[in-house]
Amino acid sequence: MRLDRFVSETTGMSRKEATKVLQSAEVTIDGVVQKKAALQVPDGAKVMWNNEPLELIGPTYLMMHKPLDCVCANHDSRHRTIFTYVDVPNINKLHTVGRLDLDTTGLLLITDDGQWSHRITSPKQQCLKIYHAWVSEPLIEENISAFAAGLELTGEDKPTAPALLEILNEREALVHVHEGRYHQVRRMFAAIGNNVEKLHREQVGSLTLDADLAPGECRVLTAEEVALF
């Protein structure tokens, strides 16, 4: 890895800022001052900046309990973003694995591993997502078959893929989907003449939201959880 990139990734600096640090003779490799941005950092080398060691951090995998009224974006001029709740190194390199709407809560995955993220979000993978929905109108048995058959959504050329609607009571249900269309669950209920008043994602793939996480809290995924995808 180039030295300027190494400094950037271990400190959160931009590449331009890292280059300025190098030019100021503040970085050493194995005790020798190095100023060349393009220099390749040898494996196992000890890199120091102002006598502080710089170490590459491995990929980050987080589970968050997304709260209401925040958006899945790194920056937003109108709303609070989910990253204001996250306190980890190199936060600017993280991204959300898919998105949850401003007014949707629940399981959200965050990472800096693009390949891992793609395995979850790619339509080809048909990754399961389970949502708990609270609706305004009573649910009926016919709704189950409508979800299973696929629904025509406004502005879409083809119907949704078959989905499982699991009615919990008159105005609550679990929705199992394998797609990730824009506002899909809300639009599916709208297609049967109902309105979602509250929506909470409980599961992605075989990974379920940690019950110990309060809204706004997150934790690092275990190696076993990362390997689920």
PDB file of C-alpha atoms in Angstrom:
ATOM      1  CA  MET A   1       0.000   0.000   0.000  1.00  0.00           C
ATOM      2  CA  ARG A   2       1.229   3.516  -0.818  1.00  0.00           C
ATOM      3  CA  LEU A   3       2.399   5.503   2.186  1.00  0.00           C
ATOM      4  CA  ASP A   4      -0.033   8.384   1.645  1.00  0.00           C
ATOM      5  CA  ARG A   5      -2.929   5.934   1.511  1.00  0.00           C
ATOM      6  CA  PHE A   6      -1.641   4.134   4.607  1.00  0.00           C
ATOM      7  CA  VAL A   7      -1.529   7.392   6.567  1.00  0.00           C
ATOM      8  CA  SER A   8      -4.959   8.366   5.263  1.00  0.00           C
ATOM      9  CA  GLU A   9      -6.594   5.082   6.204  1.00  0.00           C
ATOM     10  CA  THR A  10      -5.033   4.882   9.657  1.00  0.00           C
ATOM     11  CA  THR A  11      -5.800   8.481  10.666  1.00  0.00           C
ATOM     12  CA  GLY A  12      -8.962   9.427   8.760  1.00  0.00           C
ATOM     13  CA  MET A  13      -7.112  12.202   6.919  1.00  0.00           C
ATOM     14  CA  SER A  14      -7.724  12.921   3.277  1.00  0.00           C
ATOM     15  CA  ARG A  15      -4.966  11.872   0.878  1.00  0.00           C
ATOM     16  CA  LYS A  16      -4.115  15.558   0.403  1.00  0.00           C
ATOM     17  CA  GLU A  17      -3.745  16.059   4.152  1.00  0.00           C
ATOM     18  CA  ALA A  18      -1.643  12.912   4.421  1.00  0.00           C
ATOM     19  CA  THR A  19       0.712  14.199   1.726  1.00  0.00           C
ATOM     20  CA  LYS A  20       1.224  17.441   3.671  1.00  0.00           C
ATOM     21  CA  VAL A  21       2.049  15.448   6.808  1.00  0.00           C
ATOM     22  CA  LEU A  22       4.630  13.446   4.862  1.00  0.00           C
ATOM     23  CA  GLN A  23       6.202  16.607   3.458  1.00  0.00           C
ATOM     24  CA  SER A  24       6.547  17.917   7.010  1.00  0.00           C
ATOM     25  CA  ALA A  25       8.802  14.952   7.880  1.00  0.00           C
ATOM     26  CA  GLU A  26       6.406  13.738  10.570  1.00  0.00           C
ATOM     27  CA  VAL A  27       6.178  10.096   9.443  1.00  0.00           C
ATOM     28  CA  THR A  28       8.750   7.359   9.908  1.00  0.00           C
ATOM     29  CA  ILE A  29       8.954   3.753   8.745  1.00  0.00           C
ATOM     30  CA  ASP A  30      11.089   1.556  10.998  1.00  0.00           C
ATOM     31  CA  GLY A  31      12.650   4.699  12.466  1.00  0.00           C
ATOM     32  CA  VAL A  32      13.505   6.377   9.155  1.00  0.00           C
ATOM     33  CA  VAL A  33      11.722   9.556   8.061  1.00  0.00           C
ATOM     34  CA  GLN A  34       9.852   9.023   4.807  1.00  0.00           C
ATOM     35  CA  LYS A  35       8.392  11.799   2.658  1.00  0.00           C
ATOM     36  CA  LYS A  36       7.499  10.024  -0.592  1.00  0.00           C
ATOM     37  CA  ALA A  37       3.733   9.560  -0.924  1.00  0.00           C
ATOM     38  CA  ALA A  38       4.124   6.764  -3.479  1.00  0.00           C
ATOM     39  CA  LEU A  39       6.467   4.693  -1.316  1.00  0.00           C
ATOM     40  CA  GLN A  40       5.109   1.183  -0.710  1.00  0.00           C
ATOM     41  CA  VAL A  41       4.815   0.310   2.972  1.00  0.00           C
ATOM     42  CA  PRO A  42       6.492  -3.086   3.549  1.00  0.00           C
ATOM     43  CA  ASP A  43       4.477  -5.794   5.272  1.00  0.00           C
ATOM     44  CA  GLY A  44       5.122  -5.745   9.020  1.00  0.00           C
ATOM     45  CA  ALA A  45       6.796  -2.326   8.944  1.00  0.00           C
ATOM     46  CA  LYS A  46       6.422  -0.062  11.979  1.00  0.00           C
ATOM     47  CA  VAL A  47       4.904   3.241  10.820  1.00  0.00           C
ATOM     48  CA  MET A  48       4.922   6.189  13.245  1.00  0.00           C
ATOM     49  CA  TRP A  49       3.425   9.683  13.060  1.00  0.00           C
ATOM     50  CA  ASN A  50       4.861  12.123  15.601  1.00  0.00           C
ATOM     51  CA  ASN A  51       6.065   9.101  17.602  1.00  0.00           C
ATOM     52  CA  GLU A  52       2.591   7.538  17.649  1.00  0.00           C
ATOM     53  CA  PRO A  53       2.151   4.159  15.940  1.00  0.00           C
ATOM     54  CA  LEU A  54      -0.183   3.932  12.961  1.00  0.00           C
ATOM     55  CA  GLU A  55      -1.934   0.608  12.488  1.00  0.00           C
ATOM     56  CA  LEU A  56      -4.411  -0.481   9.874  1.00  0.00           C
ATOM     57  CA  ILE A  57      -7.768  -1.481  11.333  1.00  0.00           C
ATOM     58  CA  GLY A  58      -9.481  -4.494   9.796  1.00  0.00           C
ATOM     59  CA  PRO A  59     -12.900  -4.299   8.151  1.00  0.00           C
ATOM     60  CA  THR A  60     -15.703  -2.928  10.329  1.00  0.00           C
ATOM     61  CA  TYR A  61     -19.053  -4.704  10.697  1.00  0.00           C
ATOM     62  CA  LEU A  62     -21.725  -3.145  12.883  1.00  0.00           C
ATOM     63  CA  MET A  63     -25.312  -3.870  13.828  1.00  0.00           C
ATOM     64  CA  MET A  64     -27.419  -0.833  14.721  1.00  0.00           C
ATOM     65  CA  HIS A  65     -30.900  -0.445  16.156  1.00  0.00           C
ATOM     66  CA  LYS A  66     -31.882   2.450  13.894  1.00  0.00           C
ATOM     67  CA  PRO A  67     -34.085   4.991  15.656  1.00  0.00           C
ATOM     68  CA  LEU A  68     -36.796   7.190  14.202  1.00  0.00           C
ATOM     69  CA  ASP A  69     -36.137  10.479  12.431  1.00  0.00           C
ATOM     70  CA  CYS A  70     -32.645   9.836  11.112  1.00  0.00           C
ATOM     71  CA  VAL A  71     -31.509   9.003   7.604  1.00  0.00           C
ATOM     72  CA  CYS A  72     -29.155   6.356   6.229  1.00  0.00           C
ATOM     73  CA  ALA A  73     -26.636   8.765   4.760  1.00  0.00           C
ATOM     74  CA  ASN A  74     -23.163   9.999   5.608  1.00  0.00           C
ATOM     75  CA  HIS A  75     -24.259  13.628   5.320  1.00  0.00           C
ATOM     76  CA  ASP A  76     -27.649  15.337   5.170  1.00  0.00           C
ATOM     77  CA  SER A  77     -28.507  19.019   5.444  1.00  0.00           C
ATOM     78  CA  ARG A  78     -32.044  18.496   6.763  1.00  0.00           C
ATOM     79  CA  HIS A  79     -32.010  15.433   8.982  1.00  0.00           C
ATOM     80  CA  ARG A  80     -29.792  13.775  11.535  1.00  0.00           C
ATOM     81  CA  THR A  81     -27.870  10.839  10.047  1.00  0.00           C
ATOM     82  CA  ILE A  82     -27.349   7.417  11.572  1.00  0.00           C
ATOM     83  CA  PHE A  83     -23.608   8.112  11.748  1.00  0.00           C
ATOM     84  CA  THR A  84     -24.127  10.695  14.492  1.00  0.00           C
ATOM     85  CA  TYR A  85     -24.826   7.671  16.703  1.00  0.00           C
ATOM     86  CA  VAL A  86     -21.656   5.797  15.702  1.00  0.00           C
ATOM     87  CA  ASP A  87     -18.291   6.226  17.428  1.00  0.00           C
ATOM     88  CA  VAL A  88     -15.628   4.165  15.642  1.00  0.00           C
ATOM     89  CA  PRO A  89     -12.353   5.004  13.853  1.00  0.00           C
ATOM     90  CA  ASN A  90     -12.465   6.050  10.183  1.00  0.00           C
ATOM     91  CA  ILE A  91     -16.203   6.620  10.322  1.00  0.00           C
ATOM     92  CA  ASN A  92     -16.072   8.476   6.993  1.00  0.00           C
ATOM     93  CA  LYS A  93     -15.286   5.179   5.253  1.00  0.00           C
ATOM     94  CA  LEU A  94     -18.411   3.417   6.525  1.00  0.00           C
ATOM     95  CA  HIS A  95     -21.655   2.967   4.639  1.00  0.00           C
ATOM     96  CA  THR A  96     -25.018   1.432   5.397  1.00  0.00           C
ATOM     97  CA  VAL A  97     -25.908  -1.930   3.891  1.00  0.00           C
ATOM     98  CA  GLY A  98     -29.050  -0.814   2.116  1.00  0.00           C
ATOM     99  CA  ARG A  99     -31.279   1.802   3.693  1.00  0.00           C
ATOM    100  CA  LEU A 100     -34.163   2.235   6.087  1.00  0.00           C
ATOM    101  CA  ASP A 101     -36.547   5.157   5.660  1.00  0.00           C
ATOM    102  CA  LEU A 102     -36.549   8.191   7.934  1.00  0.00           C
ATOM    103  CA  ASP A 103     -39.575   6.839   9.811  1.00  0.00           C
ATOM    104  CA  THR A 104     -38.564   3.147   9.808  1.00  0.00           C
ATOM    105  CA  THR A 105     -36.721   1.627  12.765  1.00  0.00           C
ATOM    106  CA  GLY A 106     -34.872  -1.603  13.415  1.00  0.00           C
ATOM    107  CA  LEU A 107     -31.951  -3.665  12.188  1.00  0.00           C
ATOM    108  CA  LEU A 108     -29.414  -1.768  10.107  1.00  0.00           C
ATOM    109  CA  LEU A 109     -26.010  -3.100   9.080  1.00  0.00           C
ATOM    110  CA  ILE A 110     -23.017  -0.794   8.657  1.00  0.00           C
ATOM    111  CA  THR A 111     -19.629  -1.644   7.159  1.00  0.00           C
ATOM    112  CA  ASP A 112     -16.635  -0.523   5.130  1.00  0.00           C
ATOM    113  CA  ASP A 113     -16.476  -3.866   3.299  1.00  0.00           C
ATOM    114  CA  GLY A 114     -18.014  -3.279  -0.117  1.00  0.00           C
ATOM    115  CA  GLN A 115     -17.970  -6.920  -1.207  1.00  0.00           C
ATOM    116  CA  TRP A 116     -19.725  -8.066   1.978  1.00  0.00           C
ATOM    117  CA  SER A 117     -22.304  -5.315   1.553  1.00  0.00           C
ATOM    118  CA  HIS A 118     -22.907  -6.304  -2.064  1.00  0.00           C
ATOM    119  CA  ARG A 119     -23.558  -9.918  -1.110  1.00  0.00           C
ATOM    120  CA  ILE A 120     -26.439  -8.728   1.054  1.00  0.00           C
ATOM    121  CA  THR A 121     -27.948  -6.069  -1.191  1.00  0.00           C
ATOM    122  CA  SER A 122     -27.509  -7.621  -4.638  1.00  0.00           C
ATOM    123  CA  PRO A 123     -30.920  -8.555  -6.103  1.00  0.00           C
ATOM    124  CA  LYS A 124     -29.394 -11.845  -7.273  1.00  0.00           C
ATOM    125  CA  GLN A 125     -28.856 -12.901  -3.659  1.00  0.00           C
ATOM    126  CA  GLN A 126     -32.559 -12.452  -2.757  1.00  0.00           C
ATOM    127  CA  CYS A 127     -31.601 -11.818   0.855  1.00  0.00           C
ATOM    128  CA  LEU A 128     -34.524 -12.207   3.268  1.00  0.00           C
ATOM    129  CA  LYS A 129     -35.747  -9.172   5.207  1.00  0.00           C
ATOM    130  CA  ILE A 130     -38.462  -9.404   7.855  1.00  0.00           C
ATOM    131  CA  TYR A 131     -40.446  -6.324   8.874  1.00  0.00           C
ATOM    132  CA  HIS A 132     -42.963  -5.827  11.666  1.00  0.00           C
ATOM    133  CA  ALA A 133     -45.721  -3.557  10.379  1.00  0.00           C
ATOM    134  CA  TRP A 134     -48.524  -1.774  12.216  1.00  0.00           C
ATOM    135  CA  VAL A 135     -51.326  -0.723   9.848  1.00  0.00           C
ATOM    136  CA  SER A 136     -54.384   1.516   9.992  1.00  0.00           C
ATOM    137  CA  GLU A 137     -57.008  -0.871   8.570  1.00  0.00           C
ATOM    138  CA  PRO A 138     -57.914  -4.406   9.689  1.00  0.00           C
ATOM    139  CA  LEU A 139     -55.990  -7.175   7.945  1.00  0.00           C
ATOM    140  CA  ILE A 140     -57.898 -10.028   6.300  1.00  0.00           C
ATOM    141  CA  GLU A 141     -56.991 -13.491   5.044  1.00  0.00           C
ATOM    142  CA  GLU A 142     -57.197 -12.373   1.417  1.00  0.00           C
ATOM    143  CA  ASN A 143     -54.236 -10.075   2.038  1.00  0.00           C
ATOM    144  CA  ILE A 144     -52.027 -13.127   2.570  1.00  0.00           C
ATOM    145  CA  SER A 145     -52.748 -14.502  -0.890  1.00  0.00           C
ATOM    146  CA  ALA A 146     -52.329 -11.057  -2.449  1.00  0.00           C
ATOM    147  CA  PHE A 147     -48.808 -10.719  -1.009  1.00  0.00           C
ATOM    148  CA  ALA A 148     -47.996 -14.278  -2.087  1.00  0.00           C
ATOM    149  CA  ALA A 149     -49.164 -13.640  -5.654  1.00  0.00           C
ATOM    150  CA  GLY A 150     -47.203 -10.395  -6.067  1.00  0.00           C
ATOM    151  CA  LEU A 151     -48.532  -6.841  -6.015  1.00  0.00           C
ATOM    152  CA  GLU A 152     -48.625  -4.141  -8.668  1.00  0.00           C
ATOM    153  CA  LEU A 153     -46.900  -1.066  -7.252  1.00  0.00           C
ATOM    154  CA  THR A 154     -47.518   2.418  -8.582  1.00  0.00           C
ATOM    155  CA  GLY A 155     -44.811   3.381 -11.058  1.00  0.00           C
ATOM    156  CA  GLU A 156     -43.418  -0.172 -11.362  1.00  0.00           C
ATOM    157  CA  ASP A 157     -43.355  -2.202 -14.568  1.00  0.00           C
ATOM    158  CA  LYS A 158     -43.609  -5.619 -12.928  1.00  0.00           C
ATOM    159  CA  PRO A 159     -45.233  -6.916  -9.752  1.00  0.00           C
ATOM    160  CA  THR A 160     -43.348  -7.671  -6.578  1.00  0.00           C
ATOM    161  CA  ALA A 161     -41.901 -11.114  -6.035  1.00  0.00           C
ATOM    162  CA  PRO A 162     -43.972 -13.426  -3.831  1.00  0.00           C
ATOM    163  CA  ALA A 163     -43.862 -12.296  -0.200  1.00  0.00           C
ATOM    164  CA  LEU A 164     -45.083 -13.862   3.015  1.00  0.00           C
ATOM    165  CA  LEU A 165     -47.591 -11.890   5.063  1.00  0.00           C
ATOM    166  CA  GLU A 166     -47.872 -13.279   8.582  1.00  0.00           C
ATOM    167  CA  ILE A 167     -50.865 -11.685  10.348  1.00  0.00           C
ATOM    168  CA  LEU A 168     -50.246 -11.276  14.084  1.00  0.00           C
ATOM    169  CA  ASN A 169     -53.506  -9.544  14.932  1.00  0.00           C
ATOM    170  CA  GLU A 170     -56.037  -7.259  13.260  1.00  0.00           C
ATOM    171  CA  ARG A 171     -53.549  -4.433  12.682  1.00  0.00           C
ATOM    172  CA  GLU A 172     -50.115  -6.053  13.007  1.00  0.00           C
ATOM    173  CA  ALA A 173     -48.202  -8.323  10.680  1.00  0.00           C
ATOM    174  CA  LEU A 174     -44.768  -9.617   9.801  1.00  0.00           C
ATOM    175  CA  VAL A 175     -43.736  -9.198   6.173  1.00  0.00           C
ATOM    176  CA  HIS A 176     -41.057 -11.467   4.685  1.00  0.00           C
ATOM    177  CA  VAL A 177     -39.565 -10.024   1.483  1.00  0.00           C
ATOM    178  CA  HIS A 178     -36.582 -10.904  -0.698  1.00  0.00           C
ATOM    179  CA  GLU A 179     -36.427  -7.640  -2.630  1.00  0.00           C
ATOM    180  CA  GLY A 180     -35.368  -4.129  -1.752  1.00  0.00           C
ATOM    181  CA  ARG A 181     -37.514  -1.783  -3.796  1.00  0.00           C
ATOM    182  CA  TYR A 182     -38.011   1.844  -2.790  1.00  0.00           C
ATOM    183  CA  HIS A 183     -40.377   2.057   0.214  1.00  0.00           C
ATOM    184  CA  GLN A 184     -41.440  -1.454  -0.744  1.00  0.00           C
ATOM    185  CA  VAL A 185     -43.318  -2.627   2.350  1.00  0.00           C
ATOM    186  CA  ARG A 186     -45.274   0.611   2.689  1.00  0.00           C
ATOM    187  CA  ARG A 187     -46.168   0.536  -1.010  1.00  0.00           C
ATOM    188  CA  MET A 188     -47.239  -3.103  -0.804  1.00  0.00           C
ATOM    189  CA  PHE A 189     -49.743  -2.269   1.895  1.00  0.00           C
ATOM    190  CA  ALA A 190     -50.874   0.775  -0.082  1.00  0.00           C
ATOM    191  CA  ALA A 191     -51.541  -1.566  -3.036  1.00  0.00           C
ATOM    192  CA  ILE A 192     -54.113  -3.451  -0.935  1.00  0.00           C
ATOM    193  CA  GLY A 193     -55.703  -0.236   0.344  1.00  0.00           C
ATOM    194  CA  ASN A 194     -53.963  -0.074   3.699  1.00  0.00           C
ATOM    195  CA  ASN A 195     -51.543   2.347   5.332  1.00  0.00           C
ATOM    196  CA  VAL A 196     -48.453   1.572   7.392  1.00  0.00           C
ATOM    197  CA  GLU A 197     -48.402   3.595  10.590  1.00  0.00           C
ATOM    198  CA  LYS A 198     -45.219   2.076  12.013  1.00  0.00           C
ATOM    199  CA  LEU A 199     -42.517  -0.105  10.465  1.00  0.00           C
ATOM    200  CA  HIS A 200     -39.658  -1.951  12.165  1.00  0.00           C
ATOM    201  CA  ARG A 201     -37.114  -4.287  10.547  1.00  0.00           C
ATOM    202  CA  GLU A 202     -36.444  -7.325  12.701  1.00  0.00           C
ATOM    203  CA  GLN A 203     -34.207  -9.501  10.548  1.00  0.00           C
ATOM    204  CA  VAL A 204     -31.810  -9.541   7.576  1.00  0.00           C
ATOM    205  CA  GLY A 205     -30.952 -12.989   6.250  1.00  0.00           C
ATOM    206  CA  SER A 206     -30.686 -15.157   9.342  1.00  0.00           C
ATOM    207  CA  LEU A 207     -29.412 -12.262  11.477  1.00  0.00           C
ATOM    208  CA  THR A 208     -31.920 -10.888  13.990  1.00  0.00           C
ATOM    209  CA  LEU A 209     -31.737  -7.513  15.730  1.00  0.00           C
ATOM    210  CA  ASP A 210     -30.065  -7.832  19.132  1.00  0.00           C
ATOM    211  CA  ALA A 211     -32.786  -7.345  21.757  1.00  0.00           C
ATOM    212  CA  ASP A 212     -30.261  -5.679  24.077  1.00  0.00           C
ATOM    213  CA  LEU A 213     -29.688  -2.770  21.668  1.00  0.00           C
ATOM    214  CA  ALA A 214     -31.752   0.334  22.435  1.00  0.00           C
ATOM    215  CA  PRO A 215     -32.665   2.683  19.564  1.00  0.00           C
ATOM    216  CA  GLY A 216     -29.525   4.500  18.460  1.00  0.00           C
ATOM    217  CA  GLU A 217     -27.163   1.890  19.875  1.00  0.00           C
ATOM    218  CA  CYS A 218     -24.875  -0.350  17.835  1.00  0.00           C
ATOM    219  CA  ARG A 219     -22.378  -3.116  18.409  1.00  0.00           C
ATOM    220  CA  VAL A 220     -19.683  -4.957  16.482  1.00  0.00           C
ATOM    221  CA  LEU A 221     -20.812  -8.146  14.763  1.00  0.00           C
ATOM    222  CA  THR A 222     -19.194 -11.376  15.842  1.00  0.00           C
ATOM    223  CA  ALA A 223     -17.125 -13.366  13.351  1.00  0.00           C
ATOM    224  CA  GLU A 224     -19.929 -15.905  13.195  1.00  0.00           C
ATOM    225  CA  GLU A 225     -22.476 -13.199  12.344  1.00  0.00           C
ATOM    226  CA  VAL A 226     -20.266 -11.718   9.629  1.00  0.00           C
ATOM    227  CA  ALA A 227     -19.909 -15.198   8.116  1.00  0.00           C
ATOM    228  CA  LEU A 228     -23.684 -15.500   7.722  1.00  0.00           C
ATOM    229  CA  PHE A 229     -23.427 -13.470   4.503  1.00  0.00           C
TER     230      PHE A 229
END
